[in-house]
mmCIF file of C-alpha atoms in Angstrom:
data_model
loop_
_atom_site.group_PDB
_atom_site.id
_atom_site.type_symbol
_atom_site.label_atom_id
_atom_site.label_comp_id
_atom_site.label_asym_id
_atom_site.label_seq_id
_atom_site.Cartn_x
_atom_site.Cartn_y
_atom_site.Cartn_z
ATOM 1 C CA MET M 1 76.921 28.842 -12.081
ATOM 2 C CA TYR M 2 74.627 29.980 -14.962
ATOM 3 C CA LYS M 3 74.982 26.573 -16.580
ATOM 4 C CA GLN M 4 74.071 24.839 -13.340
ATOM 5 C CA ILE M 5 70.965 26.933 -12.842
ATOM 6 C CA SER M 6 69.919 26.357 -16.452
ATOM 7 C CA SER M 7 70.344 22.649 -16.007
ATOM 8 C CA LEU M 8 68.189 22.646 -12.939
ATOM 9 C CA LEU M 9 65.471 24.579 -14.724
ATOM 10 C CA LEU M 10 65.592 22.170 -17.652
ATOM 11 C CA VAL M 11 65.250 19.219 -15.327
ATOM 12 C CA ALA M 12 62.337 20.843 -13.561
ATOM 13 C CA ALA M 13 60.638 21.613 -16.875
ATOM 14 C CA LEU M 14 61.088 18.096 -18.168
ATOM 15 C CA THR M 15 59.765 16.612 -14.857
ATOM 16 C CA GLY M 16 56.714 18.849 -15.084
ATOM 17 C CA CYS M 17 56.046 17.757 -18.705
ATOM 18 C CA ALA M 18 56.472 14.118 -17.705
ATOM 19 C CA SER M 19 53.951 14.298 -14.862
ATOM 20 C CA ALA M 20 51.298 16.308 -16.785
ATOM 21 C CA PRO M 21 49.842 13.301 -18.653
ATOM 22 C CA ALA M 22 49.233 11.418 -15.425
ATOM 23 C CA LEU M 23 47.370 14.316 -13.918
ATOM 24 C CA ASP M 24 45.287 14.669 -17.111
ATOM 25 C CA TYR M 25 44.501 10.952 -17.096
ATOM 26 C CA GLN M 26 43.338 11.038 -13.467
ATOM 27 C CA ALA M 27 41.108 14.034 -14.147
ATOM 28 C CA THR M 28 39.696 12.332 -17.272
ATOM 29 C CA ASP M 29 38.988 9.136 -15.278
ATOM 30 C CA ALA M 30 37.161 11.072 -12.584
ATOM 31 C CA ASN M 31 35.234 13.057 -15.135
ATOM 32 C CA ARG M 32 34.250 9.933 -16.950
ATOM 33 C CA GLU M 33 32.876 8.422 -13.780
ATOM 34 C CA ALA M 34 30.826 11.573 -13.037
ATOM 35 C CA MET M 35 29.432 11.695 -16.566
ATOM 36 C CA LEU M 36 28.484 7.999 -16.503
ATOM 37 C CA LYS M 37 26.723 8.468 -13.175
ATOM 38 C CA ASP M 38 24.872 11.525 -14.485
ATOM 39 C CA SER M 39 23.729 9.517 -17.498
ATOM 40 C CA GLY M 40 22.893 6.402 -15.456
ATOM 41 C CA ASN M 41 25.121 4.272 -17.669
ATOM 42 C CA HIS M 42 25.535 1.320 -15.257
ATOM 43 C CA ARG M 43 27.215 -1.030 -17.723
ATOM 44 C CA GLN M 44 29.942 1.456 -18.574
ATOM 45 C CA LEU M 45 30.445 2.221 -14.854
ATOM 46 C CA ILE M 46 30.872 -1.470 -14.237
ATOM 47 C CA ALA M 47 33.540 -1.633 -16.983
ATOM 48 C CA LEU M 48 35.286 1.384 -15.540
ATOM 49 C CA TYR M 49 35.377 -0.019 -11.987
ATOM 50 C CA GLN M 50 36.592 -3.394 -13.247
ATOM 51 C CA GLN M 51 39.488 -1.595 -15.054
ATOM 52 C CA GLN M 52 40.332 0.287 -11.880
ATOM 53 C CA LEU M 53 40.343 -2.930 -9.814
ATOM 54 C CA LEU M 54 42.608 -4.717 -12.278
ATOM 55 C CA ALA M 55 45.037 -1.810 -11.993
ATOM 56 C CA HIS M 56 44.819 -1.522 -8.233
ATOM 57 C CA GLU M 57 42.688 -3.300 -5.612
ATOM 58 C CA ASP M 58 40.514 -0.823 -3.665
ATOM 59 C CA ASP M 59 37.580 -1.775 -1.363
ATOM 60 C CA ALA M 60 35.801 1.447 -2.083
ATOM 61 C CA VAL M 61 35.824 0.764 -5.804
ATOM 62 C CA ARG M 62 34.831 -2.818 -5.269
ATOM 63 C CA VAL M 63 31.748 -1.637 -3.237
ATOM 64 C CA LYS M 64 30.877 0.747 -6.050
ATOM 65 C CA LEU M 65 31.176 -2.069 -8.614
ATOM 66 C CA ALA M 66 28.885 -4.313 -6.515
ATOM 67 C CA ALA M 67 26.414 -1.495 -6.203
ATOM 68 C CA GLU M 68 26.309 -0.985 -9.966
ATOM 69 C CA HIS M 69 25.525 -4.656 -10.459
ATOM 70 C CA LEU M 70 22.571 -4.161 -8.123
ATOM 71 C CA GLU M 71 21.351 -1.335 -10.296
ATOM 72 C CA LEU M 72 21.056 -3.906 -13.082
ATOM 73 C CA SER M 73 19.275 -6.321 -10.732
ATOM 74 C CA ASP M 74 22.258 -8.689 -10.881
ATOM 75 C CA ALA M 75 22.415 -9.701 -7.243
ATOM 76 C CA GLU M 76 24.571 -12.684 -7.919
ATOM 77 C CA SER M 77 27.373 -10.650 -9.378
ATOM 78 C CA ALA M 78 27.043 -8.087 -6.616
ATOM 79 C CA LEU M 79 27.524 -10.776 -3.957
ATOM 80 C CA PHE M 80 30.404 -12.317 -5.919
ATOM 81 C CA VAL M 81 32.235 -8.970 -6.052
ATOM 82 C CA ILE M 82 31.499 -7.958 -2.456
ATOM 83 C CA THR M 83 32.896 -11.159 -0.909
ATOM 84 C CA ASP M 84 36.509 -9.944 -1.698
ATOM 85 C CA VAL M 85 36.161 -6.831 0.361
ATOM 86 C CA LYS M 86 38.750 -6.984 3.161
ATOM 87 C CA ALA M 87 37.178 -7.098 6.669
ATOM 88 C CA LEU M 88 33.663 -7.216 5.142
ATOM 89 C CA HIS M 89 32.146 -7.625 8.629
ATOM 90 C CA SER M 90 33.329 -4.069 9.627
ATOM 91 C CA ASN M 91 32.649 -2.287 6.332
ATOM 92 C CA VAL M 92 29.230 -0.573 6.523
ATOM 93 C CA ALA M 93 29.044 0.331 2.829
ATOM 94 C CA ALA M 94 29.849 -3.251 1.871
ATOM 95 C CA LEU M 95 27.419 -4.706 4.305
ATOM 96 C CA LYS M 96 24.629 -2.457 2.950
ATOM 97 C CA VAL M 97 25.298 -3.705 -0.601
ATOM 98 C CA GLN M 98 25.431 -7.296 0.593
ATOM 99 C CA ALA M 99 22.073 -6.856 2.374
ATOM 100 C CA LYS M 100 20.447 -5.330 -0.656
ATOM 101 C CA ALA M 101 21.780 -8.148 -2.921
ATOM 102 C CA LEU M 102 20.444 -10.781 -0.546
ATOM 103 C CA TYR M 103 17.119 -8.981 -0.430
ATOM 104 C CA GLN M 104 16.942 -9.026 -4.234
ATOM 105 C CA GLN M 105 17.445 -12.722 -4.077
ATOM 106 C CA GLY M 106 14.663 -13.141 -1.535
ATOM 107 C CA GLN M 107 17.060 -14.242 1.194
ATOM 108 C CA PHE M 108 15.410 -11.994 3.779
ATOM 109 C CA ALA M 109 16.777 -13.611 6.951
ATOM 110 C CA GLN M 110 20.392 -13.521 5.621
ATOM 111 C CA ALA M 111 19.944 -9.949 4.510
ATOM 112 C CA GLN M 112 18.721 -9.006 7.951
ATOM 113 C CA GLN M 113 21.892 -10.456 9.481
ATOM 114 C CA SER M 114 24.002 -8.132 7.308
ATOM 115 C CA VAL M 115 21.822 -5.170 8.260
ATOM 116 C CA GLN M 116 22.050 -5.894 11.972
ATOM 117 C CA GLN M 117 25.822 -6.317 11.680
ATOM 118 C CA ALA M 118 26.065 -2.883 10.015
ATOM 119 C CA LEU M 119 23.832 -1.393 12.659
ATOM 120 C CA THR M 120 26.222 -2.380 15.412
ATOM 121 C CA LEU M 121 28.754 -0.107 13.612
ATOM 122 C CA THR M 122 26.442 2.710 12.782
ATOM 123 C CA PRO M 123 23.352 2.529 14.954
ATOM 124 C CA GLN M 124 22.017 5.898 13.792
ATOM 125 C CA ASP M 125 21.986 5.030 10.102
ATOM 126 C CA GLY M 126 18.420 5.737 8.936
ATOM 127 C CA GLU M 127 18.829 3.793 5.651
ATOM 128 C CA LEU M 128 19.787 0.645 7.570
ATOM 129 C CA HIS M 129 16.783 0.935 9.827
ATOM 130 C CA SER M 130 14.597 1.423 6.760
ATOM 131 C CA LEU M 131 16.016 -1.663 5.103
ATOM 132 C CA SER M 132 15.600 -3.587 8.311
ATOM 133 C CA GLY M 133 11.928 -2.598 8.374
ATOM 134 C CA ILE M 134 11.376 -3.726 4.826
ATOM 135 C CA LEU M 135 13.023 -7.095 5.623
ATOM 136 C CA PHE M 136 10.923 -7.616 8.749
ATOM 137 C CA ALA M 137 7.730 -6.811 6.713
ATOM 138 C CA GLU M 138 8.720 -9.313 4.037
ATOM 139 C CA GLN M 139 8.980 -11.988 6.746
ATOM 140 C CA GLY M 140 5.560 -11.071 8.259
ATOM 141 C CA GLN M 141 7.080 -9.503 11.418
ATOM 142 C CA TYR M 142 4.936 -6.364 11.130
ATOM 143 C CA ASP M 143 5.462 -4.943 14.669
ATOM 144 C CA ALA M 144 9.238 -5.336 14.303
ATOM 145 C CA ALA M 145 8.962 -3.692 10.853
ATOM 146 C CA LEU M 146 7.021 -0.689 12.310
ATOM 147 C CA ASN M 147 9.597 -0.258 15.059
ATOM 148 C CA ALA M 148 12.477 -0.296 12.608
ATOM 149 C CA LEU M 149 10.778 2.166 10.199
ATOM 150 C CA ILE M 150 10.019 4.516 13.069
ATOM 151 C CA GLN M 151 13.715 4.429 13.876
ATOM 152 C CA ALA M 152 14.477 5.243 10.257
ATOM 153 C CA ARG M 153 12.219 8.254 10.480
ATOM 154 C CA ARG M 154 13.789 9.252 13.737
ATOM 155 C CA TYR M 155 17.210 9.345 12.029
ATOM 156 C CA PHE M 156 15.764 11.390 9.173
ATOM 157 C CA PHE M 157 15.955 8.873 6.305
ATOM 158 C CA ASP M 158 13.986 9.680 3.122
ATOM 159 C CA GLU M 159 10.618 10.838 4.518
ATOM 160 C CA VAL M 160 8.545 9.799 1.529
ATOM 161 C CA LYS M 161 9.954 6.207 1.391
ATOM 162 C CA VAL M 162 9.661 5.784 5.153
ATOM 163 C CA LYS M 163 6.127 7.051 5.408
ATOM 164 C CA ASN M 164 5.055 4.956 2.398
ATOM 165 C CA ASN M 165 6.577 1.910 3.958
ATOM 166 C CA LEU M 166 4.974 2.619 7.324
ATOM 167 C CA ALA M 167 1.583 2.913 5.581
ATOM 168 C CA SER M 168 2.254 -0.280 3.671
ATOM 169 C CA VAL M 169 2.926 -2.145 6.948
ATOM 170 C CA TYR M 170 -0.167 -0.674 8.559
ATOM 171 C CA MET M 171 -2.160 -1.971 5.541
ATOM 172 C CA LEU M 172 -0.603 -5.366 5.897
ATOM 173 C CA LYS M 173 -1.754 -5.336 9.524
ATOM 174 C CA GLY M 174 -5.223 -4.315 8.370
ATOM 175 C CA ASP M 175 -5.052 -0.754 9.857
ATOM 176 C CA TYR M 176 -6.121 1.052 6.685
ATOM 177 C CA PRO M 177 -7.283 4.316 8.364
ATOM 178 C CA LYS M 178 -3.879 4.808 9.946
ATOM 179 C CA ALA M 179 -2.222 4.134 6.575
ATOM 180 C CA LEU M 180 -4.518 6.757 5.043
ATOM 181 C CA THR M 181 -3.429 9.438 7.554
ATOM 182 C CA LEU M 182 0.177 8.960 6.258
ATOM 183 C CA LEU M 183 -0.513 8.576 2.545
ATOM 184 C CA ALA M 184 -3.037 11.389 1.925
ATOM 185 C CA PRO M 185 -0.761 14.247 2.945
ATOM 186 C CA LEU M 186 2.167 12.714 0.972
ATOM 187 C CA TYR M 187 0.019 12.374 -2.141
ATOM 188 C CA GLU M 188 -1.010 16.039 -1.947
ATOM 189 C CA ARG M 189 2.646 16.902 -2.119
ATOM 190 C CA MET M 190 3.694 14.298 -4.698
ATOM 191 C CA PRO M 191 0.679 13.441 -6.904
ATOM 192 C CA LYS M 192 2.867 12.004 -9.646
ATOM 193 C CA ASP M 193 4.347 9.277 -7.411
ATOM 194 C CA SER M 194 2.811 6.071 -8.709
ATOM 195 C CA THR M 195 3.621 3.988 -5.673
ATOM 196 C CA LEU M 196 2.087 6.484 -3.333
ATOM 197 C CA ARG M 197 -0.968 6.752 -5.511
ATOM 198 C CA ALA M 198 -1.495 3.026 -5.781
ATOM 199 C CA ASN M 199 -1.201 2.531 -2.057
ATOM 200 C CA LEU M 200 -3.471 5.487 -1.414
ATOM 201 C CA ILE M 201 -6.144 3.950 -3.575
ATOM 202 C CA VAL M 202 -5.955 0.677 -1.692
ATOM 203 C CA ALA M 203 -6.183 2.549 1.677
ATOM 204 C CA LEU M 204 -9.171 4.555 0.406
ATOM 205 C CA VAL M 205 -11.012 1.400 -0.790
ATOM 206 C CA LYS M 206 -10.289 -0.527 2.373
ATOM 207 C CA SER M 207 -11.361 2.386 4.512
ATOM 208 C CA GLY M 208 -14.665 2.661 2.653
ATOM 209 C CA HIS M 209 -13.918 5.819 0.665
ATOM 210 C CA HIS M 210 -14.941 4.331 -2.744
ATOM 211 C CA ALA M 211 -15.904 7.564 -4.479
ATOM 212 C CA GLN M 212 -12.436 9.103 -3.862
ATOM 213 C CA ALA M 213 -10.740 5.857 -4.944
ATOM 214 C CA ALA M 214 -12.826 5.645 -8.096
ATOM 215 C CA LYS M 215 -11.875 9.243 -9.060
ATOM 216 C CA LEU M 216 -8.157 8.473 -8.745
ATOM 217 C CA ILE M 217 -8.462 5.148 -10.648
ATOM 218 C CA GLU M 218 -10.375 6.807 -13.556
ATOM 219 C CA GLN M 219 -7.874 9.618 -13.632
ATOM 220 C CA HIS M 220 -4.670 7.644 -13.671
ATOM 221 C CA TYR M 221 -5.429 4.054 -14.819
ATOM 222 C CA GLU M 222 -6.643 2.700 -18.169
ATOM 223 C CA PHE M 223 -9.417 0.449 -16.855
ATOM 224 C CA GLY M 224 -12.860 0.022 -18.327
ATOM 225 C CA SER M 225 -14.545 0.294 -14.952
ATOM 226 C CA SER M 226 -13.312 1.515 -11.625
ATOM 227 C CA LYS M 227 -15.926 -0.651 -9.916
ATOM 228 C CA ALA M 228 -14.166 -3.812 -11.056
ATOM 229 C CA VAL M 229 -10.863 -2.569 -9.672
ATOM 230 C CA ILE M 230 -12.415 -1.578 -6.375
ATOM 231 C CA ALA M 231 -14.059 -5.000 -6.159
ATOM 232 C CA ALA M 232 -10.710 -6.780 -6.781
ATOM 233 C CA ILE M 233 -9.059 -4.668 -4.097
ATOM 234 C CA GLU M 234 -11.743 -5.448 -1.644
ATOM 235 C CA GLN M 235 -11.294 -9.127 -2.320
ATOM 236 C CA GLY M 236 -7.689 -9.051 -1.307
ATOM 237 C CA GLY M 237 -5.617 -7.216 -3.905
ATOM 238 C CA SER M 238 -3.375 -4.487 -2.701
ATOM 239 C CA MET M 239 -1.513 -2.530 -5.330
ATOM 240 C CA LEU M 240 -2.403 -1.205 -8.759
ATOM 241 C CA VAL M 241 -0.134 -1.130 -11.761
ATOM 242 C CA PRO M 242 -0.137 2.389 -13.353
ATOM 243 C CA ALA M 243 -1.629 2.778 -16.823
ATOM 244 C CA THR M 244 1.777 3.738 -18.269
ATOM 245 C CA HIS M 245 3.077 0.296 -17.155
ATOM 246 C CA GLN M 246 0.171 -1.487 -18.783
ATOM 247 C CA ALA M 247 0.619 0.300 -22.019
ATOM 248 C CA ALA M 248 4.049 -1.239 -22.374
ATOM 249 C CA ASN M 249 2.368 -4.691 -22.382
ATOM 250 C CA THR M 250 -0.066 -4.881 -25.305
ATOM 251 C CA HIS M 251 -1.343 -8.280 -24.160
ATOM 252 C CA SER M 252 -2.512 -7.104 -20.671
ATOM 253 C CA SER M 253 -6.064 -5.846 -20.075
ATOM 254 C CA GLY M 254 -8.238 -5.101 -17.104
ATOM 255 C CA ALA M 255 -7.156 -4.579 -13.555
ATOM 256 C CA GLN M 256 -3.816 -5.895 -12.481
ATOM 257 C CA VAL M 257 -3.640 -6.221 -8.694
ATOM 258 C CA THR M 258 -0.694 -7.392 -6.621
ATOM 259 C CA GLN M 259 0.656 -6.898 -3.110
ATOM 260 C CA VAL M 260 1.303 -3.688 -1.174
ATOM 261 C CA GLN M 261 4.397 -2.102 -2.571
ATOM 262 C CA LEU M 262 7.313 -1.235 -0.257
ATOM 263 C CA SER M 263 9.775 1.441 -1.271
ATOM 264 C CA GLU M 264 13.266 -0.026 -1.272
ATOM 265 C CA ALA M 265 16.062 1.896 0.412
ATOM 266 C CA SER M 266 18.339 3.709 -2.061
ATOM 267 C CA GLU M 267 21.966 3.765 -2.162
#
């Protein structure tokens, strides 16, 4: 009897020792993913997810892999990876990634189709409504964009992004005072947000508040004269490039003015 018990204990001990490395490996793999996410190491995350998919096919991992490709602005790779998701048409996370990849490629109508498909599955998803609003705006459908962004706000998606995008659409429609009512309070809370600041300056100029606009331009942008910037905005420009961005390009000088900037929906 003693020998039998001893044998059972020995088997149990050996079984425990044999399973320990697997548990340690799993823990290490999970910790590695967390550390790579914290450090924003997208290339290493891509390599990790590729290894996991080679070992075992998993739609959740495939969606994460596609999302990492998007972080590197590689929409083509994201779309290639996401096409192998099983039942893609009923996977909200995959449809979101697909829509964002199509958006990066400038395929706005196709991206909108993916968004609308996802919304049939999760109609109260604020991020999807926000993305839909951006896509409508890109296609010049400003009223539809406003309706979608209001829905995003109703479902409590990122307040700063939604309000900035609402203001951007109002500016595209020519309603600068309404944009100003949204941007000014946001800027008071987040004065370091370069997108908010740039759109606020445009709204101020277009609303006739040149002195306030000039103060912000001189404070945050490396231009020789705020008057030249204000004149450029009045003639049709919409968004300023922050001085820190200009400094990275030693060949650029003067005001750099482009279109109103929309805040893309995050993952």
